[in-house]
Every structure is written in structure tokens, then in C-alpha cells.
N, CA and C of each residue as an Amber inpcrd file, in Angstrom:
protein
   306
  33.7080000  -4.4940000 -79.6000000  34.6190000  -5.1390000 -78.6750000
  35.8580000  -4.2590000 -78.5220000  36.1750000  -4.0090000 -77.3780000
  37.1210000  -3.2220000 -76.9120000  38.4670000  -3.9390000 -76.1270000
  39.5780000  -3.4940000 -75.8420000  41.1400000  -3.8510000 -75.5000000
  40.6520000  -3.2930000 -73.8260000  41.1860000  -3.9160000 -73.0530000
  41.5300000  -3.5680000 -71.5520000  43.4600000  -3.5420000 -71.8750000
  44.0700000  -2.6060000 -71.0380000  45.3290000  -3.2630000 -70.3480000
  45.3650000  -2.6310000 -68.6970000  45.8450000  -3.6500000 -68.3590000
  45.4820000  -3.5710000 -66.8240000  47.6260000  -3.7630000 -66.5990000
  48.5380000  -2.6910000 -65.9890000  49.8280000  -3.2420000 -66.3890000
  50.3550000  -2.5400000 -65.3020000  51.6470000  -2.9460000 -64.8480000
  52.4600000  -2.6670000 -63.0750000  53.2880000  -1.6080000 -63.4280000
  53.5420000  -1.0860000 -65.1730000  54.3110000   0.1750000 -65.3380000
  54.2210000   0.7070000 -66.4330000  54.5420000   1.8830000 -66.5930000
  54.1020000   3.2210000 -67.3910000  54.8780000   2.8200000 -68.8840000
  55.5400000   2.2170000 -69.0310000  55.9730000   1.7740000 -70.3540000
  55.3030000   0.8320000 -71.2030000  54.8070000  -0.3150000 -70.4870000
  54.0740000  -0.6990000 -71.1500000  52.4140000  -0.2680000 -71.4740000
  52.1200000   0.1230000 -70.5230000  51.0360000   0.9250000 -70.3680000
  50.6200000   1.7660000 -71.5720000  51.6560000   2.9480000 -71.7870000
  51.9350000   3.6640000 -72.3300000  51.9520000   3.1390000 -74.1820000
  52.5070000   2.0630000 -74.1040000  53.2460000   1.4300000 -75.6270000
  51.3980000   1.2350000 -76.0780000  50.3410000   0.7580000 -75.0440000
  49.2280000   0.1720000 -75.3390000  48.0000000   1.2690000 -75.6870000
  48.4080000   2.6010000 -74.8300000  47.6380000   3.5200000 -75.0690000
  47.9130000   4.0680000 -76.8030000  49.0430000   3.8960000 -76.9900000
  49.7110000   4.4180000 -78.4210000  49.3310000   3.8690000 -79.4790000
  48.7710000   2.4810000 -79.2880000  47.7990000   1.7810000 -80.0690000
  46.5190000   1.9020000 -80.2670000  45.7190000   2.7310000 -78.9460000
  44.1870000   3.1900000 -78.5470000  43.8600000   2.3670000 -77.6910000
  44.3930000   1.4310000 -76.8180000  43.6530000   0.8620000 -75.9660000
  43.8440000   1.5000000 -74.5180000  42.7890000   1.3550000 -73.7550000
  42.8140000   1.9980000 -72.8010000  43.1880000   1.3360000 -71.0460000
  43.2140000   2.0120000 -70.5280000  43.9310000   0.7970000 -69.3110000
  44.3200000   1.5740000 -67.8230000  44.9210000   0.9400000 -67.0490000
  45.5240000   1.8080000 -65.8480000  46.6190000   0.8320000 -65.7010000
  47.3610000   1.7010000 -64.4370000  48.4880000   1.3840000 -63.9730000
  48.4190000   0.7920000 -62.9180000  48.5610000  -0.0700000 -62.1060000
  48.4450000  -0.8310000 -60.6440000  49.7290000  -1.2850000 -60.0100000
  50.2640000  -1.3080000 -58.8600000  50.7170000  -1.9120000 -58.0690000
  50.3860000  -2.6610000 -57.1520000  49.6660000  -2.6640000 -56.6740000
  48.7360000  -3.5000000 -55.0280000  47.6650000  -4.6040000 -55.6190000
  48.0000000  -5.0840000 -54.7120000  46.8800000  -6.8710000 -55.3610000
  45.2580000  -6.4440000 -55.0870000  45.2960000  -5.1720000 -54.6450000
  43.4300000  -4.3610000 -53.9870000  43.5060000  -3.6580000 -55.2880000
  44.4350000  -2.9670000 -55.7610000  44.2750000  -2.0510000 -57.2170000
  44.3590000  -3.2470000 -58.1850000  44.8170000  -4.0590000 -58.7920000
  44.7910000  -5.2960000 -59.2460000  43.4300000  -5.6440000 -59.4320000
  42.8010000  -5.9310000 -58.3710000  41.4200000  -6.7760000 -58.3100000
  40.7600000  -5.8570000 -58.5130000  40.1320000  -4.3980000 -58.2020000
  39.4560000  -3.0630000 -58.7210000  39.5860000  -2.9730000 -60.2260000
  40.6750000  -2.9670000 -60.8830000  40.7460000  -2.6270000 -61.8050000
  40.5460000  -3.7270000 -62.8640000  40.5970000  -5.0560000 -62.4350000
  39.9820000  -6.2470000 -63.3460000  37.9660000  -6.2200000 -62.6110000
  37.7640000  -5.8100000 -62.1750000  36.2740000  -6.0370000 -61.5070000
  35.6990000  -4.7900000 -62.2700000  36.4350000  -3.6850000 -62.6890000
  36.0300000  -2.8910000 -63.6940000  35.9190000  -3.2150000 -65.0410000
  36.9790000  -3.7720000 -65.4900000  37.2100000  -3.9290000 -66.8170000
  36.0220000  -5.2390000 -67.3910000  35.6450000  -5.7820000 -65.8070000
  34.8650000  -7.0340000 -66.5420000  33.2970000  -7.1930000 -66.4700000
  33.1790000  -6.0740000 -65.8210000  31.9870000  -5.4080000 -65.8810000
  31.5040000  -5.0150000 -66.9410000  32.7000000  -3.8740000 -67.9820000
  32.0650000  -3.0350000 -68.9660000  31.5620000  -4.1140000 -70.5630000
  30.4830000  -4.2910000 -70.4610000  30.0860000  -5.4900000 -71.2870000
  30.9160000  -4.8540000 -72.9420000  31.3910000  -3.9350000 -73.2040000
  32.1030000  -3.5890000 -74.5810000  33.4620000  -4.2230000 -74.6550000
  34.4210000  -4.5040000 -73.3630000  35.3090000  -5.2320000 -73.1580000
  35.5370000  -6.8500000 -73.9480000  35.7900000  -6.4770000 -74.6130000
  35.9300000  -8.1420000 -75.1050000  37.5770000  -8.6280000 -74.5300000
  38.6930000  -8.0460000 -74.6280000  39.5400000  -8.9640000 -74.0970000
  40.5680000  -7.9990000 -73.1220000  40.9510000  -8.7350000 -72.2070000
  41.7400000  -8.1060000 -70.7510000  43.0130000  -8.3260000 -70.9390000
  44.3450000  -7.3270000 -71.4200000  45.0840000  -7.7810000 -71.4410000
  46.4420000  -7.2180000 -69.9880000  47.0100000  -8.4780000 -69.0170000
  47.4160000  -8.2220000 -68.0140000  48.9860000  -8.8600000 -67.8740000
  49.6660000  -7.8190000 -67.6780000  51.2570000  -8.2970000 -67.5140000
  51.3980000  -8.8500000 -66.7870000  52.6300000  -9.8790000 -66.7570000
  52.4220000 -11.3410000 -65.7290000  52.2710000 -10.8070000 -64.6130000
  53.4240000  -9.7010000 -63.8060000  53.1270000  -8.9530000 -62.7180000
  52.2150000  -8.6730000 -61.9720000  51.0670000  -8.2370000 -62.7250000
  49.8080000  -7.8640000 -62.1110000  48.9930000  -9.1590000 -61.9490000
  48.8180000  -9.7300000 -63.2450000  48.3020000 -11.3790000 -63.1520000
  49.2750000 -11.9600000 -61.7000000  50.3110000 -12.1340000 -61.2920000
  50.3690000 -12.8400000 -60.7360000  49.8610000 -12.6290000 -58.9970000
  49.4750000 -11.1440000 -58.8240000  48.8120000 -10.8910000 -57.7800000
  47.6120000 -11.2160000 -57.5200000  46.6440000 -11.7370000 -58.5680000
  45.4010000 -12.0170000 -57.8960000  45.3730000 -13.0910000 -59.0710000
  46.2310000 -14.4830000 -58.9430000  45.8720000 -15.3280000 -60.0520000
  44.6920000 -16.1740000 -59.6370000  44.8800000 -16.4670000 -58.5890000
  43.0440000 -17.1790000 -57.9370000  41.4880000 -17.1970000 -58.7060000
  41.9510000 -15.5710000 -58.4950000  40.9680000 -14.2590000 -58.9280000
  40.5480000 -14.4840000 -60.1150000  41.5810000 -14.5660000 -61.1790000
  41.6740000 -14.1700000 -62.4460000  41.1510000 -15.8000000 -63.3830000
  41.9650000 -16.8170000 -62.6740000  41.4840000 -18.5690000 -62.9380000
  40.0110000 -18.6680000 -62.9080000  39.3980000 -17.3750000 -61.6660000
  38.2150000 -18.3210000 -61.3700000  37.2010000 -17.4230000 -62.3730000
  37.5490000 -16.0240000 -62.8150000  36.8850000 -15.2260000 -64.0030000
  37.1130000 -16.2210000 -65.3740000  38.4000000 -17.1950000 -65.4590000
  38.2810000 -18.0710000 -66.4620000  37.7860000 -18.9210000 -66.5370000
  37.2230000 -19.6290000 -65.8130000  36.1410000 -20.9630000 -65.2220000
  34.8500000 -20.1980000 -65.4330000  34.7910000 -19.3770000 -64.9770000
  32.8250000 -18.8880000 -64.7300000  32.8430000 -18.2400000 -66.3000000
  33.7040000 -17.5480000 -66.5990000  32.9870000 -16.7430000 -67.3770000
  33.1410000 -16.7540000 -69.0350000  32.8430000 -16.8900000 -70.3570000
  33.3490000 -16.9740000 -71.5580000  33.6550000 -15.6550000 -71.7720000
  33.1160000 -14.4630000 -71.1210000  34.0800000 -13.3480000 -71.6180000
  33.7340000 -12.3090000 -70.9740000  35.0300000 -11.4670000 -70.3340000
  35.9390000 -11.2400000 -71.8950000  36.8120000 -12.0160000 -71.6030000
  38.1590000 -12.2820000 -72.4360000  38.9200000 -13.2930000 -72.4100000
  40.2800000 -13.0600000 -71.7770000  40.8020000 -13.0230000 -70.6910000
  41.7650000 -12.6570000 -70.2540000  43.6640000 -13.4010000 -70.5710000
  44.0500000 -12.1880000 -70.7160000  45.6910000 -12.6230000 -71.3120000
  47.1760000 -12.3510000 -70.7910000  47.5350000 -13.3160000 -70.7110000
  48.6600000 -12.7490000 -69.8430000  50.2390000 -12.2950000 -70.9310000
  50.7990000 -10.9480000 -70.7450000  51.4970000 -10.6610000 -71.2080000
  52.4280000 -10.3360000 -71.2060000  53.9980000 -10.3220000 -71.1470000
  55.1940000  -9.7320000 -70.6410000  55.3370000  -8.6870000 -70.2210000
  55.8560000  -7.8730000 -69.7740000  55.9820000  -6.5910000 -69.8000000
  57.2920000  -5.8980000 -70.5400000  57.7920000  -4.8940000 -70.1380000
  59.2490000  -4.4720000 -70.5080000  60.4590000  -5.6350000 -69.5920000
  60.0930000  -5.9380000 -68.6700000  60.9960000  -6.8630000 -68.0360000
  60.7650000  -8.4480000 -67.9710000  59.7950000  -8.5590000 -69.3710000
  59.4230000  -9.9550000 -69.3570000  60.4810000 -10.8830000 -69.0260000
  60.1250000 -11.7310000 -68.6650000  60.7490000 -13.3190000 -68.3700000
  60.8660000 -14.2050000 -69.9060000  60.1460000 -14.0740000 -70.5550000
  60.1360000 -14.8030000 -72.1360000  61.1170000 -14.0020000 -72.9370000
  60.9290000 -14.5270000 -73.9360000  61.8500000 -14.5300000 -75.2450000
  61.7270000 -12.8650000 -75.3610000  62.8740000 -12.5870000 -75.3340000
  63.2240000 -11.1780000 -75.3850000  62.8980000 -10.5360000 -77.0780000
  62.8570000 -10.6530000 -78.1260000  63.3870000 -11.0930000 -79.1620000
  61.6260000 -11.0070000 -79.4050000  60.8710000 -11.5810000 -78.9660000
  59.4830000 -11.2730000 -79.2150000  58.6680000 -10.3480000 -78.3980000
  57.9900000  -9.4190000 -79.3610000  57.1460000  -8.2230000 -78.7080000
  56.1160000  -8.2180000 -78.4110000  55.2170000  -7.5850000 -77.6210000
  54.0970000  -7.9560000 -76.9530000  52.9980000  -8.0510000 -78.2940000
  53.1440000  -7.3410000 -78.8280000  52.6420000  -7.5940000 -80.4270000
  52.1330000  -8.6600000 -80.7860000  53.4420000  -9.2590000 -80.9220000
  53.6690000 -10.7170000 -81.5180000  53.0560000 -11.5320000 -80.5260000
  53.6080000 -11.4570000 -79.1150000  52.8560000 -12.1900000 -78.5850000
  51.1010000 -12.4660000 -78.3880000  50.5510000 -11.2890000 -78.5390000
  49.1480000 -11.3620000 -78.3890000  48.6290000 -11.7100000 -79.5200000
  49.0860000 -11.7910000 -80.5020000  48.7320000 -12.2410000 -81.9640000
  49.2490000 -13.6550000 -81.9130000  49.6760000 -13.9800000 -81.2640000
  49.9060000 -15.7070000 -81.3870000  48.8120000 -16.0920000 -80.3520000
  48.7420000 -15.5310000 -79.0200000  47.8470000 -16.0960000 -78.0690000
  46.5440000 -15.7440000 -78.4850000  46.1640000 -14.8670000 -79.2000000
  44.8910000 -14.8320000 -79.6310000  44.2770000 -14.3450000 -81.1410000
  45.3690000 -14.5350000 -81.6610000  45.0840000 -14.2730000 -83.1320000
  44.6080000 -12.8830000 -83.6580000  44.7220000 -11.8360000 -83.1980000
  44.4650000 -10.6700000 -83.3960000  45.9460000  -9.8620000 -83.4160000
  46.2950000  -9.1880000 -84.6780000  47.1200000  -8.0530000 -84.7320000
  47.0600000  -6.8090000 -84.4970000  47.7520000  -6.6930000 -83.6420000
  47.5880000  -4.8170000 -83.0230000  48.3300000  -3.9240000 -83.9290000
């Protein structure tokens, strides 16, 4: 089982590659949807992790991969300009939303 990050900028992106997970960069709600239609394809993918940013461009999209499908498991995550608790790191956060420490 493998890490997706699917993220709208090079910092966080970057923070995720530094860990080994692999990912791209997107802006456009067409690069958005390409790049989750990839990631959910590759059956080694076990979980998608997507900064609210990008999640919020194709959330339709992304609800209805959570309805049909048990996996991989998709997550939504702050970025550098998160909206949440400043004070907590994406770290922390994905280890609370899914119990795995990076």
C-alpha cells in the first residue's frame, strides 16, 4: 500500500515527497480530476491524500469515489495556508484522521 498526494503547491508537495510519497502539483479542476483518476486506478494506492484546495475543486467527484468505492481512502488535508488549527501539522493531522504516522 502506497501514499498518493495530489496538492495546489510546491511546499506542501514537496514536505510529502521528503517523506517518500509521491504525488503532483495541480491547479485546474481538469488537472485535479486527471490526477485523482490516476491515483485511483493504480491498485498499490491505498490512500489519496488531497489539500482542501484541490479537494474543493472536484468535491462531487471525490464524494462519489467515496460512496462507490472502499478504496483507496481519500483525505482531506491543510495545506501551508490551511484554514485549521495552525499549531497542528499535517502529520498530526493525518495520524488522527487515519491513524497512521508519517
Amino acid at each position: 500500500m502506497k501514499f498518493y498526494v495530489i496538492s495546489d503547491n510546491i511546499d506542501t508537495y514537496m514536505g510529502m515527497r521528503l517523506c517518500g510519497m509521491p504525488g503532483t502539483v495541480v491547479h485546474e479542476a481538469q488537472e485535479v480530476l486527471k490526477a485523482l483518476d490516476l491515483a485511483m486506478q493504480d491498485p498499490e494506492t491505498g490512500i489519496i491524500l488531497m489539500t482542501s484546495k484541490t479537494l474543493s475543486l472536484c468535491r462531487e467527484t471525490v464524494y462519489q469515489y467515496k460512496l462507490e468505492r472502499k478504496s483507496p481512502l481519500i483525505v482531506e488535508i491543510p495545506d501551508r495556508h490551511g484554514s485549521g488549527n495552525i499549531g497542528e501539522s499535517i502529520g498530526q493531522y493525518v495520524k488522527q484522521a487515519i491513524g497512521i504516522t508519517i
